Short mmCIF file of C-alpha atoms in Angstrom, two decimals:
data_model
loop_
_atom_site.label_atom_id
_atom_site.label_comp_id
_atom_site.label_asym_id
_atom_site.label_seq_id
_atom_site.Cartn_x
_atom_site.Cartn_y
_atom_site.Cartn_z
CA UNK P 1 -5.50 -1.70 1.37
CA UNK P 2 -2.19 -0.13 0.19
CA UNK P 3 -1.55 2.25 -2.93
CA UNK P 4 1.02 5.01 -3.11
CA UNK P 5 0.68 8.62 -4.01
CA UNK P 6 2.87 10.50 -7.24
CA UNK P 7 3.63 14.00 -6.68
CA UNK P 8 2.77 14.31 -10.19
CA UNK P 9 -0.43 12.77 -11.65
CA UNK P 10 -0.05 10.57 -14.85
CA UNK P 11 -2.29 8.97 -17.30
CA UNK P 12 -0.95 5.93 -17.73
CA UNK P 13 0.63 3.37 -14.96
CA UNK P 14 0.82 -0.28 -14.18
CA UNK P 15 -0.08 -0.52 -10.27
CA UNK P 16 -0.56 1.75 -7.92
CA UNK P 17 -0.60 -0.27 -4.66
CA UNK P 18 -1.75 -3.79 -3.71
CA UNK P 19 -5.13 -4.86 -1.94
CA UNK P 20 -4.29 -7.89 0.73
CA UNK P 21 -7.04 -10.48 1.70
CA UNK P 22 -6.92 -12.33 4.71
CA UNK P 23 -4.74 -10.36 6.91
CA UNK P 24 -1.46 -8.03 6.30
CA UNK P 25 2.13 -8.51 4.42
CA UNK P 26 4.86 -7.11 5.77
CA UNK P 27 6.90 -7.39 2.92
CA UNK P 28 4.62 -3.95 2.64
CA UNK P 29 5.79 -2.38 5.85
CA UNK P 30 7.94 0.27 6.52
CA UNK P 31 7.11 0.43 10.13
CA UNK P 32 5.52 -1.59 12.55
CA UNK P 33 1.35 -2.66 12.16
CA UNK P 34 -0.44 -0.33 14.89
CA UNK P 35 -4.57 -0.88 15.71
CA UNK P 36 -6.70 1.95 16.61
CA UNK P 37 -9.75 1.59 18.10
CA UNK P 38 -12.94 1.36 16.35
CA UNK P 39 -15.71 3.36 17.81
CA UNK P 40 -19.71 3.05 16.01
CA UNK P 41 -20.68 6.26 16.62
CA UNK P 42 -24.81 5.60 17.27
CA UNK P 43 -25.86 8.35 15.23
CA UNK P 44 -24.19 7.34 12.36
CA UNK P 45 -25.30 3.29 12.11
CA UNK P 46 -23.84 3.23 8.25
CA UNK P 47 -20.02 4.26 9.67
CA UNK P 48 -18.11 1.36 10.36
CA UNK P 49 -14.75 2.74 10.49
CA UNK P 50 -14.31 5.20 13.21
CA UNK P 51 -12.02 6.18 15.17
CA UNK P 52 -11.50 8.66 18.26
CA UNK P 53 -9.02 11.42 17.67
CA UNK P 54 -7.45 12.36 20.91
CA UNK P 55 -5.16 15.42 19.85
CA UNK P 56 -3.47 16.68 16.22
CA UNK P 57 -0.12 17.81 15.81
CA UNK P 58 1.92 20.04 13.64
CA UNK P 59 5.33 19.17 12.67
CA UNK P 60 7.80 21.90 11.24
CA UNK P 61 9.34 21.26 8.28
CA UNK P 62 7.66 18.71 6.59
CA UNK P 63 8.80 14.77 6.50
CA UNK P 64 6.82 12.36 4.47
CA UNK P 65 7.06 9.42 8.20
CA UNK P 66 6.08 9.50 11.55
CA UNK P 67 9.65 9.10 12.20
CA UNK P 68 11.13 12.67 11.80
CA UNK P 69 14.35 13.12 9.01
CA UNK P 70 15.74 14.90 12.02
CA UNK P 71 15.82 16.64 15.03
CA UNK P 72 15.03 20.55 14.47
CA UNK P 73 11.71 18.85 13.10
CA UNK P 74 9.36 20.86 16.01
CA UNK P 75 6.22 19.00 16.68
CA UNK P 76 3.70 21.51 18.21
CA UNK P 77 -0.12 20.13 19.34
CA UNK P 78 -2.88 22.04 17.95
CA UNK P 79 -4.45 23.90 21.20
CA UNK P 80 -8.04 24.57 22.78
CA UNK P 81 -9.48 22.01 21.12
CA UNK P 82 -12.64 20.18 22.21
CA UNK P 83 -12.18 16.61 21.53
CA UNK P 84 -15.53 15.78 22.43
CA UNK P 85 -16.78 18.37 19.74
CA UNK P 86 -14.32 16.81 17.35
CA UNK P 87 -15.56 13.53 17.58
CA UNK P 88 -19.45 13.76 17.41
CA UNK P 89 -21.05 12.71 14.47
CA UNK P 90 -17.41 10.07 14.39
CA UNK P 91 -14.52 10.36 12.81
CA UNK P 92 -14.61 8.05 9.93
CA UNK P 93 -12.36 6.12 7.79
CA UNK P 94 -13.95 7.00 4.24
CA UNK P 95 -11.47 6.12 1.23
CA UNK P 96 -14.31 7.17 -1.20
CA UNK P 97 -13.63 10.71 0.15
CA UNK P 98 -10.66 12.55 -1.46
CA UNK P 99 -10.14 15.07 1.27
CA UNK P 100 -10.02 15.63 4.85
CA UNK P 101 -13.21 17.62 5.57
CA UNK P 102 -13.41 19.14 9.28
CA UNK P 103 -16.34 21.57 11.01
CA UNK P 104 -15.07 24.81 11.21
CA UNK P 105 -14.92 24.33 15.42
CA UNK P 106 -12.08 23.37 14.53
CA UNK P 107 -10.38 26.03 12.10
CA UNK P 108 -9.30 28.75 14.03
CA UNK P 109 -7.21 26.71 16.70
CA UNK P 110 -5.83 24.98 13.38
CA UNK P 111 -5.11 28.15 11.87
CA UNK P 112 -3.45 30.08 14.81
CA UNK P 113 -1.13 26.62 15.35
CA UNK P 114 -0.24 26.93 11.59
CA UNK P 115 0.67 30.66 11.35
CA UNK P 116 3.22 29.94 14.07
CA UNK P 117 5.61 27.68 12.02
CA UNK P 118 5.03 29.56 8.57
CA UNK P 119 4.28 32.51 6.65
CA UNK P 120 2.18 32.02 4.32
CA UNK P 121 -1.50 31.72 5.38
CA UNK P 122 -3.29 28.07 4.99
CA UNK P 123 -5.81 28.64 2.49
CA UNK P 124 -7.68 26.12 -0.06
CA UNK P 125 -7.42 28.48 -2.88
CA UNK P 126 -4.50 27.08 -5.68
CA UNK P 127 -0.96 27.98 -5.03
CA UNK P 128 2.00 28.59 -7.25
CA UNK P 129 4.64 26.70 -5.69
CA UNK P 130 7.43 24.38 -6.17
CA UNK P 131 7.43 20.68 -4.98
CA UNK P 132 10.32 21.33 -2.79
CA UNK P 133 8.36 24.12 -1.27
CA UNK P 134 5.55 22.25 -0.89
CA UNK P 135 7.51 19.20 1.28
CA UNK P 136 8.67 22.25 3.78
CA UNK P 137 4.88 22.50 4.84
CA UNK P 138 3.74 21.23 7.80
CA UNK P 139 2.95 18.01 8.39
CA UNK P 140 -0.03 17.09 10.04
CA UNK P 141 0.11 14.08 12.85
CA UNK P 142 -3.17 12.48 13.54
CA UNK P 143 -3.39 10.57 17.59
CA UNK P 144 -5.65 7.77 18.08
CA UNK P 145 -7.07 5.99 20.71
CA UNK P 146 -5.82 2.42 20.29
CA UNK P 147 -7.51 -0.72 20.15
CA UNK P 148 -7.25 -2.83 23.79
CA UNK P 149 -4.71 -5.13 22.68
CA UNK P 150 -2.63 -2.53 20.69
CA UNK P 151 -1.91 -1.28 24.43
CA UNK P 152 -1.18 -4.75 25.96
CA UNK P 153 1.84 -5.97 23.63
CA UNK P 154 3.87 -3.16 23.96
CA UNK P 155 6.01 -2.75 26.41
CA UNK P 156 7.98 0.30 25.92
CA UNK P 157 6.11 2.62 23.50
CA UNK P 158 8.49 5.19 23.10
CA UNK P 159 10.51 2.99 21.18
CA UNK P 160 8.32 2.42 18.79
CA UNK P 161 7.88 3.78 15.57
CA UNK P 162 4.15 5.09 15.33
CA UNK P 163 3.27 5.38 18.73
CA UNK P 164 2.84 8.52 21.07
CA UNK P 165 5.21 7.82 23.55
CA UNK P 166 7.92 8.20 21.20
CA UNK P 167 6.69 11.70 20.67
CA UNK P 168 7.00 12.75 24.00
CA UNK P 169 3.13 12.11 25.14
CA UNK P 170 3.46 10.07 28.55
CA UNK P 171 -0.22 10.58 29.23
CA UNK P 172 -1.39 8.55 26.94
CA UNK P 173 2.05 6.86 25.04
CA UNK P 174 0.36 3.61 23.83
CA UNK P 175 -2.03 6.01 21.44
CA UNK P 176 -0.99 5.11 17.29
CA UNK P 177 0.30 8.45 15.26
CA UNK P 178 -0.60 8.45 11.82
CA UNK P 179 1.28 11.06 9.98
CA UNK P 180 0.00 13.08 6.85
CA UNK P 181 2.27 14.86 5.06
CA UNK P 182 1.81 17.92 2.73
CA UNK P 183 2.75 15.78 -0.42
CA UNK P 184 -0.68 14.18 0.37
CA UNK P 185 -3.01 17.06 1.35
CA UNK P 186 -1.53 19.50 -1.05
CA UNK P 187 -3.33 18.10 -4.92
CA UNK P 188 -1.19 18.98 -7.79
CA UNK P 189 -3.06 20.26 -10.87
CA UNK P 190 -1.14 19.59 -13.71
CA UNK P 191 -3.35 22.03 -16.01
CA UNK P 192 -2.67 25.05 -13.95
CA UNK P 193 0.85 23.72 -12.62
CA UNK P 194 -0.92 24.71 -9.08
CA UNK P 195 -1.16 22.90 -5.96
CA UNK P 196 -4.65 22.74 -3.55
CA UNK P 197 -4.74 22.04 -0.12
CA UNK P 198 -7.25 19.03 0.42
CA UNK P 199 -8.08 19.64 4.08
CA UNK P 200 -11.12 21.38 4.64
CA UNK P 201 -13.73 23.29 7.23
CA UNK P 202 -17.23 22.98 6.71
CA UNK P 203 -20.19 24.91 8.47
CA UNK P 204 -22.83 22.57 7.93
CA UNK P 205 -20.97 19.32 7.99
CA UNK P 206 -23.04 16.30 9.64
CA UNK P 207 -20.19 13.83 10.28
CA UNK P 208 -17.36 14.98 12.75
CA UNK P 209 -14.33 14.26 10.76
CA UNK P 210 -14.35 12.67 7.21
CA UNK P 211 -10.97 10.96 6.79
CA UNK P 212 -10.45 10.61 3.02
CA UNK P 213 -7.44 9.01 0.81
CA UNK P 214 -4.67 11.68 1.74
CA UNK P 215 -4.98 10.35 5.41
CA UNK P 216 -4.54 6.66 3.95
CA UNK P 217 -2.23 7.11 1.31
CA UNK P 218 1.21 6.10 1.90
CA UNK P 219 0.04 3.71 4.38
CA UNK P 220 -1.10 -0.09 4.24
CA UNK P 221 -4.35 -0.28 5.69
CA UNK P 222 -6.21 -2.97 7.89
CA UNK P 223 -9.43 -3.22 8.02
CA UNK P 224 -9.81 -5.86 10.42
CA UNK P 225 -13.00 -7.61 11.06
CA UNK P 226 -11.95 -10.72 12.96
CA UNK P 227 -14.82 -12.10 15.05
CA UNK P 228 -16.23 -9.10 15.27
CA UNK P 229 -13.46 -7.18 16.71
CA UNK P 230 -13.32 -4.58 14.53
CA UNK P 231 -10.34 -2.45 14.31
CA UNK P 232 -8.00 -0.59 11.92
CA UNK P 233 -4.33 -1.20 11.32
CA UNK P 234 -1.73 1.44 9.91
CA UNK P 235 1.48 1.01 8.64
CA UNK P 236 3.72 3.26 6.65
CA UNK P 237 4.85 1.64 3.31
CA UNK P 238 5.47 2.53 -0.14
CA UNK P 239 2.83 0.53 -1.27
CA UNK P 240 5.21 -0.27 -4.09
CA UNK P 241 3.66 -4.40 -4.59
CA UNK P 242 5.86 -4.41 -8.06
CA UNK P 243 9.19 -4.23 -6.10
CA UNK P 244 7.89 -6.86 -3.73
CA UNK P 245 7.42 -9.34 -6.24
CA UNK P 246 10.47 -8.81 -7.68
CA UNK P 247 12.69 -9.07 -4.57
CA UNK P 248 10.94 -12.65 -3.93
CA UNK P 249 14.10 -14.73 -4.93
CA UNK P 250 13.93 -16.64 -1.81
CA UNK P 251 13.77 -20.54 -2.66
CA UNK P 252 11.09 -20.30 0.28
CA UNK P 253 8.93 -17.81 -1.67
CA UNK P 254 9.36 -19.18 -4.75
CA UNK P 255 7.62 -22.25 -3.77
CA UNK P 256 5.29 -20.61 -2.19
CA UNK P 257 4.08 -18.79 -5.48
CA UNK P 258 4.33 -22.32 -7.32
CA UNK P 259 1.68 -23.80 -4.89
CA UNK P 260 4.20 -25.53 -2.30
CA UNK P 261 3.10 -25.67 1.24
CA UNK P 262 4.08 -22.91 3.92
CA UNK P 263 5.99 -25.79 5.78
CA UNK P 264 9.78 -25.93 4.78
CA UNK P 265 10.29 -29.46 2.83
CA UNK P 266 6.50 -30.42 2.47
CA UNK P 267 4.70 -30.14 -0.72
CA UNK P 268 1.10 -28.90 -0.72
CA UNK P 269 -2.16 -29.98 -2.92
CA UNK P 270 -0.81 -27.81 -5.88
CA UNK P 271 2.70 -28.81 -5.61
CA UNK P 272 2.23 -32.63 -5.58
CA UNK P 273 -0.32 -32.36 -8.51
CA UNK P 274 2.29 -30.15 -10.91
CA UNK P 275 4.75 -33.03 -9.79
CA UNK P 276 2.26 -35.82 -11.85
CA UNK P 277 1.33 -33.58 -14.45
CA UNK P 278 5.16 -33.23 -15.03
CA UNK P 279 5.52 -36.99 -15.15
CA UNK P 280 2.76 -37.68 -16.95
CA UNK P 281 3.73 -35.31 -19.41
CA UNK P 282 7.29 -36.37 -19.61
CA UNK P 283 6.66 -39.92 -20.33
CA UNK P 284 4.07 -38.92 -23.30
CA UNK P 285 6.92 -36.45 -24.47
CA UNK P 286 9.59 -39.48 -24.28
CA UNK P 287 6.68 -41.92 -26.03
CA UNK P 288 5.92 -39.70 -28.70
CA UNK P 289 9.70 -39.23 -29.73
CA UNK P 290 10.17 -43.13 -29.62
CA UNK P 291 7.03 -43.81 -32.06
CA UNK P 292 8.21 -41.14 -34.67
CA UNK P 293 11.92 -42.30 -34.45
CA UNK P 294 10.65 -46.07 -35.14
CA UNK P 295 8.68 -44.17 -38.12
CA UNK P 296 11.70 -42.50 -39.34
CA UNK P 297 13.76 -45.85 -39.31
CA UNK P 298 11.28 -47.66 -41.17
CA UNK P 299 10.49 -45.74 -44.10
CA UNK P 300 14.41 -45.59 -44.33
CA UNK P 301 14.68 -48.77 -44.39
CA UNK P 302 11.89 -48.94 -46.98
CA UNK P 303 14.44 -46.06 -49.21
CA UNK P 304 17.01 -48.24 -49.43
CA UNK P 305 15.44 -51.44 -50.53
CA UNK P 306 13.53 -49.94 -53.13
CA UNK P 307 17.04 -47.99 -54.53
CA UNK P 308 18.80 -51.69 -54.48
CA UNK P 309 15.77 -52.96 -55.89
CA UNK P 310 16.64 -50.62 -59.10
CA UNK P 311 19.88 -50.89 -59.45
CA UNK P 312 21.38 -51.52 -62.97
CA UNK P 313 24.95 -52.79 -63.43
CA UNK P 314 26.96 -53.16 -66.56
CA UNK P 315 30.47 -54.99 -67.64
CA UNK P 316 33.28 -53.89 -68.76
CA UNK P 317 31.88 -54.04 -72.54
CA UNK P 318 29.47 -51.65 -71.59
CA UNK P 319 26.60 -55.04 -71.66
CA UNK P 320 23.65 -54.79 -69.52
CA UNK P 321 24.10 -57.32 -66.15
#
């Protein structure tokens, strides 16, 4: 599951993402494919995406990856957190939840990390702002536990894009970062020319942590249910499928889309089958063309007989021949 998020909501558009069956494409992927674990939580039988947060960051200044635009980008972890706490009642991959919706255990260590890096109070209430204002927010780094063999194929996670080593956490480096930036969690309004911040803290709230579509968005998705090993797979992208297709000029992948088999010079089911319709239609095309040029040449044939058939000649006295 991959679809892309506008700054600015519009009526009318023509995709917004791409849904993949069957596995991932990269074509979609900005950085690397990175499983976190998936953890049933008991008391919630119906949740079958859930993850384990280990810690959340804050990152000064913004940037839409997990890869900062540069270095005076400070990441600071939210503090006095209990992750136990966090985590009952799972935190669960919902994308038929907006918003990210928190208990409010967790608001006032989110609070005091936020009034560190800015001024302005966080607040759910609508805010008169400009875009570029809004991308200076914080952005908000989510660590997962990762699934088992997320942890055995890498060998040096903090040179890789998405993981916690290359944020400085040697405790637990092969953990997956998924980044969410304030272009996602702050909603514009295009009524009241207003943004919202879509990350909430509830009193009564069941679940532990309801991960909605501003955590996904901006991200290609896998929701991997292999044999039973479930797990889920993030990957930054632009989610911009359109592009994709249009950048296929490959000979490879045009074949590919015509039905021709994944292996380079063998022709698939679909392939071989357009190959006899073509004949088949070619030699009807070629047949049809011969009967109506035979047509043609008979009834001219047919013309001129019946003109010298009628033809009247006279002498040089002007007497009928």
């Amino acid at each position: 599951l991959s679809f892309e998020s506008n700054s600015v909501i519009v009526q009318q558009t023509e995709h917004a993402g791409a849904i993949t069956l069957g596995g991932t494409d990269s074509r979609l992927h900005d950085t690397p494919m990175l499983y976190a674990k998936n953890i049933p939580d008991a008391s919630s039988p119906d949740s079958k995406y859930t993850v384990d947060i280990r810690k959340i960051y804050l990152r000064r200044f913004g940037g839409e990856s997990v890869v900062p635009d540069d270095n005076i980008e400070v990441v600071s972890e939210v503090r006095n957190i209990d992750t136990t706490e966090l985590n009952r009642g799972g935190a669960i991959i919902d994308s038929h939840t907006t918003g990210i919706h928190f208990r409010d255990t967790f608001e006032q260590a989110f609070r005091n990390e936020w009034n560190k890096f800015e001024n302005l109070e966080f607040t759910n209430n609508p805010l008169s702002l400009s875009y570029q204002e809004i991308s200076r927010l914080p952005t908000i780094l989510f660590q997962l536990a990762p699934a088992e063999e997320q942890t055995s194929h890498v060998s040096d996670p903090a040179a890789v894009p998405g993981l916690a080593g290359q944020i400085g956490d040697k405790d637990s480096p092969n953990d997956i970062i998924v980044a969410v930036p304030p272009q996602h969690y702050m909603l514009y309004h295009p009524e009241t020319k207003t943004y919202r911040a879509t990350f909430y803290f509830h009193r009564d709230q069941k679940e532990g942590v309801l991960l909605g579509t501003n955590f996904l968005m901006g991200h290609d998705v896998h929701f991997d249910i292999k044999d039973d090993n479930v797990r889920i797979g993030f990957s930054e992208s632009k989610c911009d499928y359109a592009s994709v297709v249009a950048d296929a000029k490959s000979k490879e992948e045009i074949m590919l889309v015509l039905g021709r088999g994944q292996e380079r010079g063998k022709c698939g089911t679909g392939c071989l089958l357009g190959k006899i319709a073509g004949i088949i239609v070619g030699a009807a095309f070629v047949l049809i063309i011969y009967h109506m040029f035979g047509k043609y040449k008979a009834k001219e044939f047919e013309r001129e007989q019946a003109v010298d058939d009628t033809i009247t000649t006279f002498d040089s006295k002007g007497q009928l021949t």
